[in-house]
Amino acid sequence: MEFKKQFFEVIDSTNRYALEHECAHGMVIYTDEQTAGIGRFKRPWQAAAGMNVMMSICVDIPEESRAVIGRLALFCGLAVTAALQQLGVEAQVKWPNDVLVAGKKLAGILVETRGSKAVIGIGLNVNQLDFPDEVAAKATSLALVTGTELDRDVVMDAVLGQFAIYFDRFVAGTTDFVAEYERIMYGLGSWVKVDADQVLLLGIDASGTLRIRDEIGMERLVYSGAISFESVYADML
Ligand SMILES: O=C(O)CCCC[C@@H]1SC[C@@H]2NC(=O)N[C@@H]21
């Protein structure tokens, strides 16, 4: 996959731009600063200017992959963790695709689709050392975990390199990502709360859906958005 990068010093949201401009396959919109960055569940994504990686990768989804589009978010989480491993940092994924180091959020990923196109927005904290009070206890950055300042271009290129590999695997339709994902899945085998229920996190299925067991021993699937980790993971959201 060939990437073509377009940089903005400041922009409202790279995902918004990429979606509105129906950017071509392989375009990467990136910026130093977002004034209205978007997170999952329409939450704001705030990141200090000039410190972090904020980018949106644009892809065309082949027709035969559209039925399994739910997997893409998980492949993206794996791509970011693989890039981090290349940089010497061991990370985990909190379903579906928050990237955590030592239980704190290092990167967030927002996959948005429109027709045959998908935009993968990645916010990865690189050199930010201070976070706003409301997230200070639950966020981290590469500089905080490694103790050194990193070159953001190196981090971005590592993520793009791994993304190219994982996107090919996504398109190839392989299901070997399930075991790989579960190896680094945060909270696997622990009891968490889903809505008011205590459930055991069992893993994911081949569509990327969460597998849980409830208190009476019934195994169930939980689809995106239906789960809330808040009560159990309150200290890291
Ligand atoms: O964890 C999340 O809620 C996902 C956060 C995604 C943030 C990135 S930063 C680059 C891209 N542009 C946006 O507006 N959002 C994504």
Short mmCIF file of C-alpha atoms and ligand atoms in Angstrom, two decimals:
data_model
loop_
_atom_site.label_atom_id
_atom_site.label_comp_id
_atom_site.label_asym_id
_atom_site.label_seq_id
_atom_site.Cartn_x
_atom_site.Cartn_y
_atom_site.Cartn_z
CA MET A 1 0.00 0.00 0.00
CA GLU A 2 1.39 3.38 -1.04
CA PHE A 3 0.72 6.32 1.25
CA LYS A 4 0.41 9.95 0.22
CA LYS A 5 0.57 12.35 3.15
CA GLN A 6 -1.12 15.71 3.51
CA PHE A 7 -0.19 17.86 6.48
CA PHE A 8 -2.14 20.64 8.20
CA GLU A 9 -0.63 22.77 10.93
CA VAL A 10 -4.09 23.16 12.44
CA ILE A 11 -7.37 21.57 11.43
CA ASP A 12 -10.67 20.90 13.19
CA SER A 13 -10.53 17.13 12.70
CA THR A 14 -8.50 15.03 10.28
CA ASN A 15 -11.31 12.44 10.19
CA ARG A 16 -13.88 15.09 9.33
CA TYR A 17 -11.66 16.40 6.53
CA ALA A 18 -10.90 12.95 5.12
CA LEU A 19 -14.56 11.93 5.10
CA GLU A 20 -15.81 15.15 3.57
CA HIS A 21 -13.18 15.12 0.84
CA GLU A 22 -13.69 11.42 0.09
CA CYS A 23 -9.92 11.07 0.12
CA ALA A 24 -8.33 8.47 -2.12
CA HIS A 25 -7.05 5.09 -0.96
CA GLY A 26 -3.69 5.57 0.77
CA MET A 27 -4.15 9.26 1.60
CA VAL A 28 -3.02 10.16 5.10
CA ILE A 29 -4.25 13.43 6.56
CA TYR A 30 -2.19 14.46 9.56
CA THR A 31 -1.83 17.47 11.75
CA ASP A 32 -0.03 19.14 14.62
CA GLU A 33 -3.21 20.38 16.20
CA GLN A 34 -6.94 19.63 16.10
CA THR A 35 -9.49 22.15 17.30
CA ALA A 36 -12.40 19.69 17.27
CA GLY A 37 -10.88 16.21 17.34
CA ILE A 38 -13.47 13.44 17.46
CA GLY A 39 -13.30 10.32 19.59
CA ARG A 40 -15.51 7.25 19.75
CA PHE A 41 -19.12 7.78 20.83
CA LYS A 42 -18.74 11.37 19.56
CA ARG A 43 -16.58 12.24 22.56
CA PRO A 44 -14.05 15.02 22.01
CA TRP A 45 -10.44 13.96 21.43
CA GLN A 46 -8.10 16.42 23.06
CA ALA A 47 -4.36 16.35 22.55
CA ALA A 48 -1.68 18.96 23.12
CA ALA A 49 -0.55 20.79 19.96
CA GLY A 50 2.73 19.75 18.37
CA MET A 51 3.29 16.80 20.70
CA ASN A 52 1.39 13.83 19.34
CA VAL A 53 0.45 11.84 16.27
CA MET A 54 -2.99 12.68 14.94
CA MET A 55 -3.77 11.20 11.56
CA SER A 56 -6.49 9.76 9.39
CA ILE A 57 -5.71 6.97 6.96
CA CYS A 58 -8.09 6.66 4.02
CA VAL A 59 -8.84 3.30 2.45
CA ASP A 60 -11.20 1.76 -0.05
CA ILE A 61 -12.87 -1.36 1.28
CA PRO A 62 -13.13 -4.10 -1.35
CA GLU A 63 -16.67 -5.38 -1.87
CA GLU A 64 -15.90 -8.83 -0.45
CA SER A 65 -14.56 -7.33 2.80
CA ARG A 66 -17.60 -5.19 3.55
CA ALA A 67 -19.46 -8.01 5.28
CA VAL A 68 -16.63 -8.25 7.83
CA ILE A 69 -16.01 -4.51 8.23
CA GLY A 70 -16.43 -4.88 12.01
CA ARG A 71 -13.04 -6.59 12.07
CA LEU A 72 -11.26 -3.55 10.68
CA ALA A 73 -11.28 -1.67 13.99
CA LEU A 74 -9.55 -4.61 15.67
CA PHE A 75 -6.95 -4.97 12.91
CA CYS A 76 -6.16 -1.28 13.41
CA GLY A 77 -5.62 -1.84 17.12
CA LEU A 78 -3.28 -4.71 16.30
CA ALA A 79 -1.38 -2.57 13.79
CA VAL A 80 -0.77 0.15 16.38
CA THR A 81 0.37 -2.35 19.03
CA ALA A 82 2.69 -4.00 16.48
CA ALA A 83 4.20 -0.61 15.64
CA LEU A 84 4.69 0.09 19.33
CA GLN A 85 6.40 -3.26 19.78
CA GLN A 86 8.77 -2.30 16.96
CA LEU A 87 9.56 0.81 19.00
CA GLY A 88 10.19 -1.33 22.07
CA VAL A 89 6.90 -0.65 23.88
CA GLU A 90 4.58 -3.49 24.94
CA ALA A 91 0.94 -2.46 24.64
CA GLN A 92 -2.46 -4.08 25.08
CA VAL A 93 -5.80 -3.52 23.37
CA LYS A 94 -8.96 -2.81 25.31
CA TRP A 95 -11.83 -4.03 23.17
CA PRO A 96 -12.40 -2.95 20.56
CA ASN A 97 -9.29 -0.87 19.93
CA ASP A 98 -8.07 1.38 22.71
CA VAL A 99 -4.34 0.96 23.03
CA LEU A 100 -3.11 0.80 26.62
CA VAL A 101 0.29 0.66 28.22
CA ALA A 102 0.35 -0.45 31.85
CA GLY A 103 -3.42 0.09 31.98
CA LYS A 104 -3.32 3.67 30.72
CA LYS A 105 -4.55 4.86 27.35
CA LEU A 106 -1.78 5.65 24.91
CA ALA A 107 -3.75 5.72 21.67
CA GLY A 108 -7.34 5.88 20.50
CA ILE A 109 -8.69 4.79 17.14
CA LEU A 110 -11.86 5.91 15.41
CA VAL A 111 -12.91 4.00 12.31
CA GLU A 112 -15.61 5.70 10.26
CA THR A 113 -17.08 4.29 7.08
CA ARG A 114 -18.94 5.95 4.28
CA GLY A 115 -20.03 3.74 1.40
CA SER A 116 -17.04 1.84 0.13
CA LYS A 117 -14.58 4.09 1.95
CA ALA A 118 -13.23 3.96 5.48
CA VAL A 119 -11.27 6.53 7.41
CA ILE A 120 -9.12 5.30 10.25
CA GLY A 121 -8.37 8.09 12.70
CA ILE A 122 -5.50 7.47 15.06
CA GLY A 123 -4.55 9.67 17.99
CA LEU A 124 -1.34 8.49 19.64
CA ASN A 125 0.21 10.37 22.52
CA VAL A 126 3.91 10.74 21.81
CA ASN A 127 5.61 13.58 23.68
CA GLN A 128 2.79 14.96 25.80
CA LEU A 129 3.80 14.91 29.46
CA ASP A 130 0.85 16.63 31.10
CA PHE A 131 -2.79 15.79 30.63
CA PRO A 132 -5.93 17.65 31.69
CA ASP A 133 -7.03 16.79 35.24
CA GLU A 134 -10.00 14.71 34.12
CA VAL A 135 -7.80 12.26 32.17
CA ALA A 136 -4.47 12.65 33.96
CA ALA A 137 -4.83 9.38 35.88
CA LYS A 138 -5.86 7.34 32.86
CA ALA A 139 -3.77 8.63 29.96
CA THR A 140 -0.13 8.15 29.07
CA SER A 141 2.33 8.90 26.28
CA LEU A 142 5.38 7.29 24.75
CA ALA A 143 7.60 9.90 26.40
CA LEU A 144 6.10 9.02 29.79
CA VAL A 145 6.53 5.27 29.34
CA THR A 146 9.98 5.35 27.74
CA GLY A 147 11.42 8.38 29.52
CA THR A 148 12.60 9.87 26.23
CA GLU A 149 11.27 12.26 23.63
CA LEU A 150 10.47 10.54 20.35
CA ASP A 151 10.45 11.76 16.77
CA ARG A 152 6.78 11.87 15.80
CA ASP A 153 7.56 11.08 12.15
CA VAL A 154 9.29 7.86 13.20
CA VAL A 155 6.26 6.86 15.26
CA MET A 156 3.85 7.77 12.46
CA ASP A 157 5.85 5.83 9.86
CA ALA A 158 6.02 2.78 12.13
CA VAL A 159 2.23 2.85 12.47
CA LEU A 160 1.74 3.30 8.72
CA GLY A 161 4.12 0.44 7.97
CA GLN A 162 2.21 -1.92 10.25
CA PHE A 163 -1.13 -0.61 9.06
CA ALA A 164 -0.23 -1.60 5.49
CA ILE A 165 0.51 -5.14 6.66
CA TYR A 166 -2.62 -5.46 8.79
CA PHE A 167 -4.87 -3.92 6.16
CA ASP A 168 -3.67 -6.56 3.67
CA ARG A 169 -4.47 -9.23 6.22
CA PHE A 170 -7.91 -7.72 6.79
CA VAL A 171 -8.59 -7.78 3.03
CA ALA A 172 -7.25 -11.33 2.75
CA GLY A 173 -10.02 -12.35 5.17
CA THR A 174 -7.87 -14.40 7.50
CA THR A 175 -9.20 -15.17 10.98
CA ASP A 176 -5.80 -15.78 12.60
CA PHE A 177 -6.12 -12.29 14.10
CA VAL A 178 -8.42 -13.72 16.81
CA ALA A 179 -5.65 -15.55 18.67
CA GLU A 180 -3.26 -12.66 18.13
CA TYR A 181 -5.81 -10.22 19.50
CA GLU A 182 -6.64 -12.34 22.53
CA ARG A 183 -2.93 -12.60 23.40
CA ILE A 184 -2.83 -8.86 24.05
CA MET A 185 -6.45 -8.28 25.04
CA TYR A 186 -6.82 -6.17 28.15
CA GLY A 187 -8.97 -7.76 30.84
CA LEU A 188 -9.21 -11.19 29.20
CA GLY A 189 -10.37 -13.75 31.75
CA SER A 190 -11.50 -11.12 34.25
CA TRP A 191 -14.91 -10.22 35.56
CA VAL A 192 -16.11 -6.82 34.34
CA LYS A 193 -19.43 -5.03 34.33
CA VAL A 194 -21.57 -4.83 31.22
CA ASP A 195 -24.42 -2.50 32.03
CA ALA A 196 -25.58 -3.76 35.42
CA ASP A 197 -24.28 -7.30 34.95
CA GLN A 198 -21.05 -8.85 36.06
CA VAL A 199 -19.61 -10.77 33.14
CA LEU A 200 -16.49 -12.73 32.40
CA LEU A 201 -14.49 -11.56 29.37
CA LEU A 202 -13.91 -14.64 27.25
CA GLY A 203 -12.42 -13.09 24.12
CA ILE A 204 -13.67 -12.19 20.67
CA ASP A 205 -15.19 -14.14 17.79
CA ALA A 206 -14.11 -14.09 14.15
CA SER A 207 -16.29 -11.06 13.43
CA GLY A 208 -14.51 -9.10 16.15
CA THR A 209 -17.50 -9.22 18.50
CA LEU A 210 -16.87 -9.50 22.23
CA ARG A 211 -17.55 -12.90 23.83
CA ILE A 212 -18.64 -12.92 27.46
CA ARG A 213 -20.09 -15.33 30.03
CA ASP A 214 -22.74 -14.03 32.40
CA GLU A 215 -23.26 -14.88 36.07
CA ILE A 216 -25.57 -17.80 35.34
CA GLY A 217 -23.03 -19.32 32.98
CA MET A 218 -24.62 -18.32 29.65
CA GLU A 219 -22.17 -17.38 26.91
CA ARG A 220 -23.19 -14.31 24.91
CA LEU A 221 -21.89 -11.93 22.28
CA VAL A 222 -21.72 -8.20 22.92
CA TYR A 223 -21.69 -5.89 19.92
CA SER A 224 -19.99 -2.53 19.66
CA GLY A 225 -21.56 0.16 21.80
CA ALA A 226 -23.56 -2.22 23.98
CA ILE A 227 -20.80 -2.63 26.51
CA SER A 228 -19.74 -0.30 29.23
CA PHE A 229 -16.50 -0.89 31.04
CA GLU A 230 -17.05 2.16 33.21
CA SER A 231 -17.79 0.57 36.53
CA VAL A 232 -14.88 -1.82 36.44
CA TYR A 233 -12.42 0.18 34.38
CA ALA A 234 -13.45 3.49 35.85
CA ASP A 235 -9.88 4.33 36.64
CA MET A 236 -8.74 4.17 33.03
CA LEU A 237 -11.47 5.55 30.80
O1 LIG B 1 -10.34 6.67 21.54
C1 LIG B 1 -11.09 7.33 20.82
O2 LIG B 1 -12.16 7.78 21.24
C2 LIG B 1 -10.68 7.55 19.38
C3 LIG B 1 -9.86 8.77 19.24
C4 LIG B 1 -9.45 9.06 17.81
C5 LIG B 1 -8.71 10.37 17.69
C6 LIG B 1 -8.13 10.58 16.33
S1 LIG B 1 -6.98 11.92 16.27
C7 LIG B 1 -6.92 11.86 14.54
C8 LIG B 1 -8.33 11.56 14.07
N1 LIG B 1 -9.09 12.77 13.87
C9 LIG B 1 -10.11 12.87 14.73
O3 LIG B 1 -10.89 13.83 14.81
N2 LIG B 1 -10.14 11.79 15.54
C10 LIG B 1 -9.09 10.85 15.19
#
